mmCIF file of C-alpha atoms and ligand atoms in Angstrom:
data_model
loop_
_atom_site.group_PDB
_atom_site.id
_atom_site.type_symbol
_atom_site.label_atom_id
_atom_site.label_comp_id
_atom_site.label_asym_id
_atom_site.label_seq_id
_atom_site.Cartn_x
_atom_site.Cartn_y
_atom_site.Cartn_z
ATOM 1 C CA UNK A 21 34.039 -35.791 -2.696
ATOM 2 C CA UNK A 22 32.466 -33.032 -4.668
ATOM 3 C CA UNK A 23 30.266 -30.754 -1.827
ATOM 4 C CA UNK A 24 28.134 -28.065 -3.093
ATOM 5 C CA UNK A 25 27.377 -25.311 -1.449
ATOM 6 C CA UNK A 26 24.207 -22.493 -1.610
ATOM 7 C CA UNK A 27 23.252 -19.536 0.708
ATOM 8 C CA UNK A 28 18.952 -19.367 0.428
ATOM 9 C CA UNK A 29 16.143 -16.881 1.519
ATOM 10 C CA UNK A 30 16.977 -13.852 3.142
ATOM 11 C CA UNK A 31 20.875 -13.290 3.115
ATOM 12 C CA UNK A 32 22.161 -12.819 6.495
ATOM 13 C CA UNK A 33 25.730 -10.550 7.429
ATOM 14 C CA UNK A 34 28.155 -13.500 8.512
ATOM 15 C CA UNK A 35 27.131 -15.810 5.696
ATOM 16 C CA UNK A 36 30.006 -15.224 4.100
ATOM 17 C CA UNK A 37 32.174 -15.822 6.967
ATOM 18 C CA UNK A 38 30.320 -19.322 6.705
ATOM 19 C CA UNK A 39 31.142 -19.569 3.094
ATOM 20 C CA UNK A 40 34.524 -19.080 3.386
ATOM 21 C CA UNK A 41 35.278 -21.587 6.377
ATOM 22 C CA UNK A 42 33.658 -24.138 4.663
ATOM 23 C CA UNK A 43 35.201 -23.615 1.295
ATOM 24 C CA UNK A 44 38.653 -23.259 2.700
ATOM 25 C CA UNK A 45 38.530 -25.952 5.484
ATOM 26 C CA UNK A 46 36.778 -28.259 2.642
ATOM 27 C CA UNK A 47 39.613 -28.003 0.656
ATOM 28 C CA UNK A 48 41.967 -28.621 2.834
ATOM 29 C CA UNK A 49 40.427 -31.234 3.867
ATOM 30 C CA UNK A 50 40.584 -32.480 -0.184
ATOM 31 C CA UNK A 51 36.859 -31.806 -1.269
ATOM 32 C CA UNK A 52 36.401 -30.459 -4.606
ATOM 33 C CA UNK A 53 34.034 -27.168 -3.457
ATOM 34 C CA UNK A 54 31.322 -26.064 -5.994
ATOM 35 C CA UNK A 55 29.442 -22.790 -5.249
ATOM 36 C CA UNK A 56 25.803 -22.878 -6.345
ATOM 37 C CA UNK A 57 24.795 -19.572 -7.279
ATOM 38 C CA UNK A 58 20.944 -18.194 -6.416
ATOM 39 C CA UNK A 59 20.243 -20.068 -3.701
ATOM 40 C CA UNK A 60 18.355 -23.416 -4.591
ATOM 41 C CA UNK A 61 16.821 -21.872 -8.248
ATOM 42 C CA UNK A 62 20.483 -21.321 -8.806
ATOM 43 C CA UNK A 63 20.299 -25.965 -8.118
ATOM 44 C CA UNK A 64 17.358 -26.192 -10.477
ATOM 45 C CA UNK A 65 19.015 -23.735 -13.110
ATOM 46 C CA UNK A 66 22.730 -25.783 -12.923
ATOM 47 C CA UNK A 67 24.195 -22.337 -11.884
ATOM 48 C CA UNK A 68 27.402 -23.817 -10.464
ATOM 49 C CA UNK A 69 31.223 -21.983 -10.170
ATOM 50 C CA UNK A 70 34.190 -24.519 -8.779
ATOM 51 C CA UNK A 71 35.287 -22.654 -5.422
ATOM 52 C CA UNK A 72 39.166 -22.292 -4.615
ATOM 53 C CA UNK A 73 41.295 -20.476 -1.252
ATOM 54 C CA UNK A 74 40.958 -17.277 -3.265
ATOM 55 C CA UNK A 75 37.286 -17.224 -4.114
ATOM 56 C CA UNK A 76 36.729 -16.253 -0.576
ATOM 57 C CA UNK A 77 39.299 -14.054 0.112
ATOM 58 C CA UNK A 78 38.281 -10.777 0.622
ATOM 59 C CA UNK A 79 34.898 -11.442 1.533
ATOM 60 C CA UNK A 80 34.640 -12.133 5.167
ATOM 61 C CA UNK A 81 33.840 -8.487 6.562
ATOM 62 C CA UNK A 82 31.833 -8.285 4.265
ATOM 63 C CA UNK A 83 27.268 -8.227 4.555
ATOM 64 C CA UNK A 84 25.354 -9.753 1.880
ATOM 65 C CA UNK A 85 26.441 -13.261 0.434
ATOM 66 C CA UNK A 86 29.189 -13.677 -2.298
ATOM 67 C CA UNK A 87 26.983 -16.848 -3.910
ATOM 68 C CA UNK A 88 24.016 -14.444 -3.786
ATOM 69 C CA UNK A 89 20.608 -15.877 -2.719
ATOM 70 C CA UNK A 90 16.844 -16.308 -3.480
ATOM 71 C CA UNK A 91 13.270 -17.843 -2.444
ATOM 72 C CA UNK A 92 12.372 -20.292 -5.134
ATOM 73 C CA UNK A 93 8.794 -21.639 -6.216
ATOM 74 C CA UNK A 94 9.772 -24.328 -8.492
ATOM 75 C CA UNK A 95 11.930 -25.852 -4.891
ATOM 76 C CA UNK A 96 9.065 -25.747 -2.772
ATOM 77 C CA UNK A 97 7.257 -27.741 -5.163
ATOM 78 C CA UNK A 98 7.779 -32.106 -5.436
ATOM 79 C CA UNK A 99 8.306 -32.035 -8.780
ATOM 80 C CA UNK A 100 11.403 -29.241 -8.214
ATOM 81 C CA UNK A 101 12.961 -31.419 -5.199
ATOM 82 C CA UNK A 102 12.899 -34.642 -7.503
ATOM 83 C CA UNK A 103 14.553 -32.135 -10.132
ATOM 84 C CA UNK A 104 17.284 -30.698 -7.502
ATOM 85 C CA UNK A 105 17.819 -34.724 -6.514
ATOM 86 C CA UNK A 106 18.513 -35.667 -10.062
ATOM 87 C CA UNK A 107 20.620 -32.769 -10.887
ATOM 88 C CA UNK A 108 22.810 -33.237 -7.616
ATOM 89 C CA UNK A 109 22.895 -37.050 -8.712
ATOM 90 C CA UNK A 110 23.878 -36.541 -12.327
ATOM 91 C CA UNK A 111 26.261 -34.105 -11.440
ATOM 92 C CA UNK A 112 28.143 -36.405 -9.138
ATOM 93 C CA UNK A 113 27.751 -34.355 -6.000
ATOM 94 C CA UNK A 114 28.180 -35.890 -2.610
ATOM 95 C CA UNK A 115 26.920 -33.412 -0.230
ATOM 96 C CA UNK A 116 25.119 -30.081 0.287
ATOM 97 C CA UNK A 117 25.743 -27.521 2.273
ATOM 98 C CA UNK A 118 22.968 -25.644 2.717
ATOM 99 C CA UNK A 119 22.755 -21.796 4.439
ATOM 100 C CA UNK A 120 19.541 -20.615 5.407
ATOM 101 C CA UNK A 121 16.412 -19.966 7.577
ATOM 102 C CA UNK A 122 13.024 -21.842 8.533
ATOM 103 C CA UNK A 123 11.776 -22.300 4.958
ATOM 104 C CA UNK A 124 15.800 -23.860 3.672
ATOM 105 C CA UNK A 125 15.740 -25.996 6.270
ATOM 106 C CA UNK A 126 12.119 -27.206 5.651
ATOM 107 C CA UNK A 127 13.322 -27.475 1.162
ATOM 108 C CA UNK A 128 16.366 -29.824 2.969
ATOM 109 C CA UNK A 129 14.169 -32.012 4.840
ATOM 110 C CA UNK A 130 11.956 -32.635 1.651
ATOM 111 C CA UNK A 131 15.151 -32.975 -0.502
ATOM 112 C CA UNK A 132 16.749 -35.582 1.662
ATOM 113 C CA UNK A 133 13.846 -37.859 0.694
ATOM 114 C CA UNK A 134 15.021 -37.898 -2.449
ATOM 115 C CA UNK A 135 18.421 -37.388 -2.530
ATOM 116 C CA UNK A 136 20.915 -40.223 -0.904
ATOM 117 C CA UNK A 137 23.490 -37.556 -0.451
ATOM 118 C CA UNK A 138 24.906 -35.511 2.775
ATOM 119 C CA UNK A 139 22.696 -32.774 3.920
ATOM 120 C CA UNK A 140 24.751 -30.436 6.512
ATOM 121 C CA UNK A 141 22.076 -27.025 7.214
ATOM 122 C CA UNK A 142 23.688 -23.731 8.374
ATOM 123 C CA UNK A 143 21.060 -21.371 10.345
ATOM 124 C CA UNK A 144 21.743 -17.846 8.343
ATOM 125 C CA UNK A 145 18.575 -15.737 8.803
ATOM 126 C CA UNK A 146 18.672 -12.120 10.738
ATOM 127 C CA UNK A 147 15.134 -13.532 12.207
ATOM 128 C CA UNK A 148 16.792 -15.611 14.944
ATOM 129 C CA UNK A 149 13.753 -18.264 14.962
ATOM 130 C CA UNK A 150 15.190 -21.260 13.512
ATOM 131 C CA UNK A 151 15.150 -23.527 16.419
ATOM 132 C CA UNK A 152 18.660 -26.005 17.121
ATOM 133 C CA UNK A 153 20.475 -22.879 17.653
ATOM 134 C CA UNK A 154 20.700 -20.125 20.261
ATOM 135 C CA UNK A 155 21.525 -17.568 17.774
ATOM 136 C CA UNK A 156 21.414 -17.529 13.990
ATOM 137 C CA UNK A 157 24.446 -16.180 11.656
ATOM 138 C CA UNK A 158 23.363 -12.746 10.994
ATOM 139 C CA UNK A 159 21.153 -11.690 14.254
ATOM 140 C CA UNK A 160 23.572 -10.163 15.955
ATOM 141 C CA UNK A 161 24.380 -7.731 13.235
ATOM 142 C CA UNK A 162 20.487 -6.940 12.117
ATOM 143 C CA UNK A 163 20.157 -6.260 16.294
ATOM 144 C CA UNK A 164 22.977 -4.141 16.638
ATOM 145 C CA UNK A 165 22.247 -1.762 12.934
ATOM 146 C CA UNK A 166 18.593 -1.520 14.664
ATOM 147 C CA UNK A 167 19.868 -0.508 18.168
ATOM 148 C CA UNK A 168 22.178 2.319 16.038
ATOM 149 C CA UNK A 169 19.173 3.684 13.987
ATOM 150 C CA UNK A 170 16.898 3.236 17.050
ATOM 151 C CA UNK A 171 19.375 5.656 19.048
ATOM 152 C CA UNK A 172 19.226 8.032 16.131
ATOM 153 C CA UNK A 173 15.533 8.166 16.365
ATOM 154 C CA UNK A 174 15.725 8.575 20.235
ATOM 155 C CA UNK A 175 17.799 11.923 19.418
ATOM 156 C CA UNK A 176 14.864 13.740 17.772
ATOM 157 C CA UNK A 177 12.060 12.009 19.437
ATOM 158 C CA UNK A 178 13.521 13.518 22.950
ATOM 159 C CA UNK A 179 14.438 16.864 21.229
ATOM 160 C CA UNK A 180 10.966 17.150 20.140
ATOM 161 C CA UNK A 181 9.455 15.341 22.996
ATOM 162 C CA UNK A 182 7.496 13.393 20.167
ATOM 163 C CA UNK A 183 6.343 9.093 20.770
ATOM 164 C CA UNK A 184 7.267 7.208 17.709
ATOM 165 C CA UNK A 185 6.676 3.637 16.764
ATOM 166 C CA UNK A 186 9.411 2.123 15.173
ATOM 167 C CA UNK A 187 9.129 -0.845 12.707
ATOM 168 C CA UNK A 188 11.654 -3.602 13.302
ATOM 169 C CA UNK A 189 11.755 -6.561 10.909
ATOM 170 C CA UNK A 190 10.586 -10.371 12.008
ATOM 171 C CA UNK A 191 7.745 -11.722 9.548
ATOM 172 C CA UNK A 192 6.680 -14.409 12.258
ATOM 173 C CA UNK A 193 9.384 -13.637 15.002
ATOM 174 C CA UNK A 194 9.607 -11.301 17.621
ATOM 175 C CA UNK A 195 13.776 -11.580 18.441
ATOM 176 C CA UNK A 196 14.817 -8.627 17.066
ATOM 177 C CA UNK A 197 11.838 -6.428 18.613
ATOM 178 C CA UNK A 198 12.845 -7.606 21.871
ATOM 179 C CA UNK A 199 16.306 -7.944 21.689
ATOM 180 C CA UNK A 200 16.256 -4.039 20.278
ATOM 181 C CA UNK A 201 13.557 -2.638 22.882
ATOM 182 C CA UNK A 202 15.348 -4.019 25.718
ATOM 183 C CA UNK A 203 18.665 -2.373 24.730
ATOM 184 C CA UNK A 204 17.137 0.998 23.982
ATOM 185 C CA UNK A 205 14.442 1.494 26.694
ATOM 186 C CA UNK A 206 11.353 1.193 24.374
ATOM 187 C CA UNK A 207 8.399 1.997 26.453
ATOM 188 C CA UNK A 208 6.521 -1.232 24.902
ATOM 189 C CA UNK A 209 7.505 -3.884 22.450
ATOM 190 C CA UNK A 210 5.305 -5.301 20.226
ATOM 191 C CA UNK A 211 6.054 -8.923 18.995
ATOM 192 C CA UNK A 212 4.165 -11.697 17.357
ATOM 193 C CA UNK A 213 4.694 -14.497 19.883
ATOM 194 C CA UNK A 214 2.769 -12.579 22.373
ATOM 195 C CA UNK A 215 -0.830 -10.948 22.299
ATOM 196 C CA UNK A 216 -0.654 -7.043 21.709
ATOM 197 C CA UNK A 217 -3.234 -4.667 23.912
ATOM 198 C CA UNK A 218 -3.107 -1.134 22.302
ATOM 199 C CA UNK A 219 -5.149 0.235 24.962
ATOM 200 C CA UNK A 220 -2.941 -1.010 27.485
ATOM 201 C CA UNK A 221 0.049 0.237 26.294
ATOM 202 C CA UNK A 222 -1.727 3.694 25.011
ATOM 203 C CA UNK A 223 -2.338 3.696 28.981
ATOM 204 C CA UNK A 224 0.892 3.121 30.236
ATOM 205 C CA UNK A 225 1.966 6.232 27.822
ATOM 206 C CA UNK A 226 -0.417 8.518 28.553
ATOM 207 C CA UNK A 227 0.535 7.665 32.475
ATOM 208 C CA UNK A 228 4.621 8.189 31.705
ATOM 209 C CA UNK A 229 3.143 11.660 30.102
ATOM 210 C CA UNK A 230 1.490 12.458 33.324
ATOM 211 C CA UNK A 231 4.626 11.219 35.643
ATOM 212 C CA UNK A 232 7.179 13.555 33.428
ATOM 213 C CA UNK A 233 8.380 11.415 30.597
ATOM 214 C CA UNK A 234 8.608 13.631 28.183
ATOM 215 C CA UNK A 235 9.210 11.279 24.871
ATOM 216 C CA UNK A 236 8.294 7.422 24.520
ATOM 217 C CA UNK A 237 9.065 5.067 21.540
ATOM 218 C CA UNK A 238 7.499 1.757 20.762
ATOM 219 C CA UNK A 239 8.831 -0.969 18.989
ATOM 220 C CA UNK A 240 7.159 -3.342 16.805
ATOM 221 C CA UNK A 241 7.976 -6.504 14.987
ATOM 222 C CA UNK A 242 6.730 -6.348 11.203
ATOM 223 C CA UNK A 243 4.488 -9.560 11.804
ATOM 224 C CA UNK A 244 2.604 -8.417 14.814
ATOM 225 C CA UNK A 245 -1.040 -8.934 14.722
ATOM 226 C CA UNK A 246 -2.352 -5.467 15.330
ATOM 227 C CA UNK A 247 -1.137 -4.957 11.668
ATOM 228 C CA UNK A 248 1.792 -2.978 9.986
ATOM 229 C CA UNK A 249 3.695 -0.200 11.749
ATOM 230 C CA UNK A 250 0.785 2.649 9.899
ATOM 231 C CA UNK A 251 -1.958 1.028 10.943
ATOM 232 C CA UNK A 252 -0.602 0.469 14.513
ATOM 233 C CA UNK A 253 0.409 4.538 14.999
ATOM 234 C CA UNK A 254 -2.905 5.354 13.245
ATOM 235 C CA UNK A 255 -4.649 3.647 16.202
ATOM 236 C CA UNK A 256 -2.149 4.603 18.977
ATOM 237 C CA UNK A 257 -3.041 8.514 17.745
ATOM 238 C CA UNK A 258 -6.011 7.886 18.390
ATOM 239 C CA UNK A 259 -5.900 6.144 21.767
ATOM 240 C CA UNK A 260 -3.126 8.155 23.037
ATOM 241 C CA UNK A 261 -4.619 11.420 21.872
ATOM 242 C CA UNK A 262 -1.260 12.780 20.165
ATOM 243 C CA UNK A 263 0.442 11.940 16.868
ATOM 244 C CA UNK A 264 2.145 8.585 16.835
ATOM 245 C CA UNK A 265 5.623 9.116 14.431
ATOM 246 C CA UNK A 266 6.381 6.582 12.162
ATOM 247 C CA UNK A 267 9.713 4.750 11.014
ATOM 248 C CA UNK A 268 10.519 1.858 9.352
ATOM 249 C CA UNK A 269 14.163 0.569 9.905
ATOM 250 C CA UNK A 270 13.770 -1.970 6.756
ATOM 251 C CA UNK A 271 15.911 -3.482 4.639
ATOM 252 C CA UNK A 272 18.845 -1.096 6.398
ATOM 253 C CA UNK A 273 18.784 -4.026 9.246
ATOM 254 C CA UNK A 274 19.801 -7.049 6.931
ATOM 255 C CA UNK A 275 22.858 -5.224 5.267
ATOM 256 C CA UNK A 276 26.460 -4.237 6.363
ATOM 257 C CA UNK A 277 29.604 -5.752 7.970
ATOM 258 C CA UNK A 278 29.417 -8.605 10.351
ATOM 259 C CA UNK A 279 29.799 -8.032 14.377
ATOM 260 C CA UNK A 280 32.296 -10.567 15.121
ATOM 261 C CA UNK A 281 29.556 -12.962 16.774
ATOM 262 C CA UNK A 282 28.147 -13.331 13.230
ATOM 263 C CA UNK A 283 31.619 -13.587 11.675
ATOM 264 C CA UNK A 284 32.875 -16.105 14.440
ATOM 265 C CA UNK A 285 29.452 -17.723 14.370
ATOM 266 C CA UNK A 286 29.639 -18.417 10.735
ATOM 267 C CA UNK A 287 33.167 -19.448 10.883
ATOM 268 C CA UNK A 288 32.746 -22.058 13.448
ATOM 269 C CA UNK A 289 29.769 -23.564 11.851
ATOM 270 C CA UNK A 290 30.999 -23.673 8.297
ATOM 271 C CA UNK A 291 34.290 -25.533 9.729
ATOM 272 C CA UNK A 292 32.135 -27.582 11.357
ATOM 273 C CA UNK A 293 29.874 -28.427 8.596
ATOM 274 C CA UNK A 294 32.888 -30.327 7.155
ATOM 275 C CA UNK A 295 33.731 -32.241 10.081
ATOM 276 C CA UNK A 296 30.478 -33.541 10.023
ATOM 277 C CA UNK A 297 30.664 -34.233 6.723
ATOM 278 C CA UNK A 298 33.914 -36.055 7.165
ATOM 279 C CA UNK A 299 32.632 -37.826 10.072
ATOM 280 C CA UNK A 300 29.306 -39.437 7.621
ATOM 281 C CA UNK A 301 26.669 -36.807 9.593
ATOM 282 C CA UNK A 302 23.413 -36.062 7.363
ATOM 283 C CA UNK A 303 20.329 -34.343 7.320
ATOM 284 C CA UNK A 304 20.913 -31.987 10.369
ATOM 285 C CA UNK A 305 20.811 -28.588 11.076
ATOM 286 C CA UNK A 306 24.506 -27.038 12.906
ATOM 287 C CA UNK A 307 23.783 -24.457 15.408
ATOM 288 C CA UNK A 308 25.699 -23.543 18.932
ATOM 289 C CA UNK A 309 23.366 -24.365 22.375
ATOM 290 C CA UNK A 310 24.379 -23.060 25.670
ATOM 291 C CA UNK A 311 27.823 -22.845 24.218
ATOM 292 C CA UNK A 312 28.077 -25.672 22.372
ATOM 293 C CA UNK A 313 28.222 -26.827 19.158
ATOM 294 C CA UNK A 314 25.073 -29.062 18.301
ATOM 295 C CA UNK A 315 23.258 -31.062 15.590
ATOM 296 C CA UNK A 316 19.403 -30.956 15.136
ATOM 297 C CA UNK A 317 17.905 -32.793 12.790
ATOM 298 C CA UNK A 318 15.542 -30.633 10.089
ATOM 299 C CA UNK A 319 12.906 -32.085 10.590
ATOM 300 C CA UNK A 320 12.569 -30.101 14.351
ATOM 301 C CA UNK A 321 14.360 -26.981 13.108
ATOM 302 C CA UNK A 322 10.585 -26.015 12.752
ATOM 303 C CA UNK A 323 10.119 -26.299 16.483
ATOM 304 C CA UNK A 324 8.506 -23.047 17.870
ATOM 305 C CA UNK A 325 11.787 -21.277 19.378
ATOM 306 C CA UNK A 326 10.729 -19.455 22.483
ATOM 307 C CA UNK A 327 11.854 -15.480 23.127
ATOM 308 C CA UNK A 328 13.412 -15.063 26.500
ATOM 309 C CA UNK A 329 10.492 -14.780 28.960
ATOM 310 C CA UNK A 330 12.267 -13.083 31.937
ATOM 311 C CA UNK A 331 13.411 -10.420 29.236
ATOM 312 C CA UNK A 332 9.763 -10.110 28.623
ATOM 313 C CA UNK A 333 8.689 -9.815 31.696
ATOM 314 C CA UNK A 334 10.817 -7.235 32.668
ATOM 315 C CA UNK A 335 9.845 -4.379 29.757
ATOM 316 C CA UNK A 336 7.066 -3.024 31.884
ATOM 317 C CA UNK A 337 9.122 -2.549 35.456
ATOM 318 C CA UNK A 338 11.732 -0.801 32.871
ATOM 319 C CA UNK A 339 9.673 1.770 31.488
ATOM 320 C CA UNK A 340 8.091 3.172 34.560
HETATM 321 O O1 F6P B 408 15.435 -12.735 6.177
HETATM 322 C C1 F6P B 408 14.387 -12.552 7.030
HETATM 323 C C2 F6P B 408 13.620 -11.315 6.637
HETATM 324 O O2 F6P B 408 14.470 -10.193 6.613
HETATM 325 C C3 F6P B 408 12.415 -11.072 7.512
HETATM 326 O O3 F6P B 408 12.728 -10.411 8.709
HETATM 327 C C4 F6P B 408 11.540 -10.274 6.582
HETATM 328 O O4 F6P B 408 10.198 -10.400 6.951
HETATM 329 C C5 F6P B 408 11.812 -10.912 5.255
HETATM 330 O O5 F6P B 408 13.102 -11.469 5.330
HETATM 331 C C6 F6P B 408 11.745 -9.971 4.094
HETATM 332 O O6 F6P B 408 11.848 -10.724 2.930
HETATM 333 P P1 F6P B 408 12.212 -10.161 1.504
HETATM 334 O O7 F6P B 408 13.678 -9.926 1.475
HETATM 335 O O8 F6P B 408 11.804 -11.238 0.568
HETATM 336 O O9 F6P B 408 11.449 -8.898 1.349
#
């Protein structure tokens, strides 16, 4: 059987750890392996490269993704998913392999209406909020770069005695904000799953001041309400009556090598993506819940994936 395979949206470190377990463990398992290249334009535009043992080699420790990845209009539209289905028809494929967030997931749903092919998903995003999965390939990296640059920060801020807001990244999700405030003793974390009160946390600052905290940091998820990580300091100046510091972690977060959760993560699921195959499964998401390895079908990969509450809950009994 000829299985293609495509990373898609934001690349994710580990993907390539997924990559290469499927590739290899395809092959042995006597698929013919075709990377697409570009993510699912790369489909549209026939951008295909046959995949042997060696094209992965060397690529494992590596951030980024070696098929190299995109967000593509013409996909999200009906006419581009009939377009993918012919091309993956005419070209004699017999299954996808698709590695991706939210919005992949959502293209293989549409596509599998169209398409009479496998459809295996693998959940690479660094936003953790794909839902059939505890953790997605890539979060645990994107966490851990945060929680390095977030210490940094914590150096000056405390030499200074300074309060900085510090920009995490999570369009609609709040995972990484959390997961990084936790591990670095933010004073508040600001995420979009939850509603934000300024004055509240302005308060609880201004209180910390008065008990003999001498710095404070606050983190914030790029998608929370109150607005981007400016206009959030320009108002926390204001209501905390000293000069809010800014920094924006960025793009820094989404880059570098794998922890070896993402690399295992992505290894597991791309050899698992095969079995599946082998075994006749379609149109489901692969993820790991509670420890095991589990099958979701795409369709409730949209499901709203809930932070961890009691984590939650506890940020304000930390920070007193
Ligand atoms: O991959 C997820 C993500 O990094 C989000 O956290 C962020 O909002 C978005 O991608 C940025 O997208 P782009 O790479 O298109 O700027």
């Amino acid at each position: 059987m000829k299985v293609g395979i495509l990373t898609s949206g934001g690349d994710s470190p580990g993907m390539n750890a997924a990559i290469r377990a499927t590739v290899r463990v395809g092959i042995t398992k006597g698929y013919t392996m075709i990377g697409i290249m570009g993510g699912l334009q790369g489909l549209l535009d026939k951008l295909f490269v046959k995949m042997q043992a060696r094209s992965v080699a060397n690529i494992i420790h590596r951030g980024g993704t070696l098929l190299t990845t995109g967000r593509s209009k013409e996909f999200r539209t009906t006419e581009g998913q009939k377009k993918a289905a012919r091309i993956l028809e005419e070209e004699g494929f017999g299954a996808l392999v698709a590695i991706g967030g939210n919005g992949t997931m959502q293209g293989m749903d549409k596509l599998q209406k169209y398409w009479s092919g496998q459809i295996i998903g693998l959940p690479g995003t660094i936003d953790n909020d794909v839902y059939g999965t505890d953790y997605s390939i890539g979060f645990d990296t994107a966490v851990n770069n945060a929680i390095e640059a977030v210490d940094k920060i914590r150096d000056t801020a405390q030499a200074f005695d300074r309060f900085f807001l510090i920009e995490v990244m999570g369009r609609h999700s709040g995972a990484i904000a959390l997961n990084v405030g936790i591990s670095c003793g933010a004073e508040a974390i600001l995420v979009p799953e939850t509603p934000t009160d300024l004055q509240a946390i302005a308060k609880d600052i201004i209180e910390g001041r008065k008990r003999g905290k001498s710095f404070a940091f606050v983190i914030v998820a790029e998608g929370d309400e109150e607005g981007d990580a400016m206009e959030i300091s320009r108002k926390m100046s204001k209501l905390v009556g000293e000069e809010c510091r800014v920094s924006v972690l960025g793009y820094i977060q989404r880059g570098g090598n794998p922890t070896r959760q993402d690399r295992i993560l992505g290894t597991k699921l791309g050899a698992y993506a095969i079995d599946c195959l082998a075994r006749g499964e379609t149109g489901v998401l692969l993820g790991r819940m509670k420890g095991e390895l589990a099958m979701t079908p795409f369709a409730d990969t949209t499901k709203p994936k809930k932070l961890d509450e009691y984590l939650i809950s506890l940020v304000d009994s930390l920070s007193i």
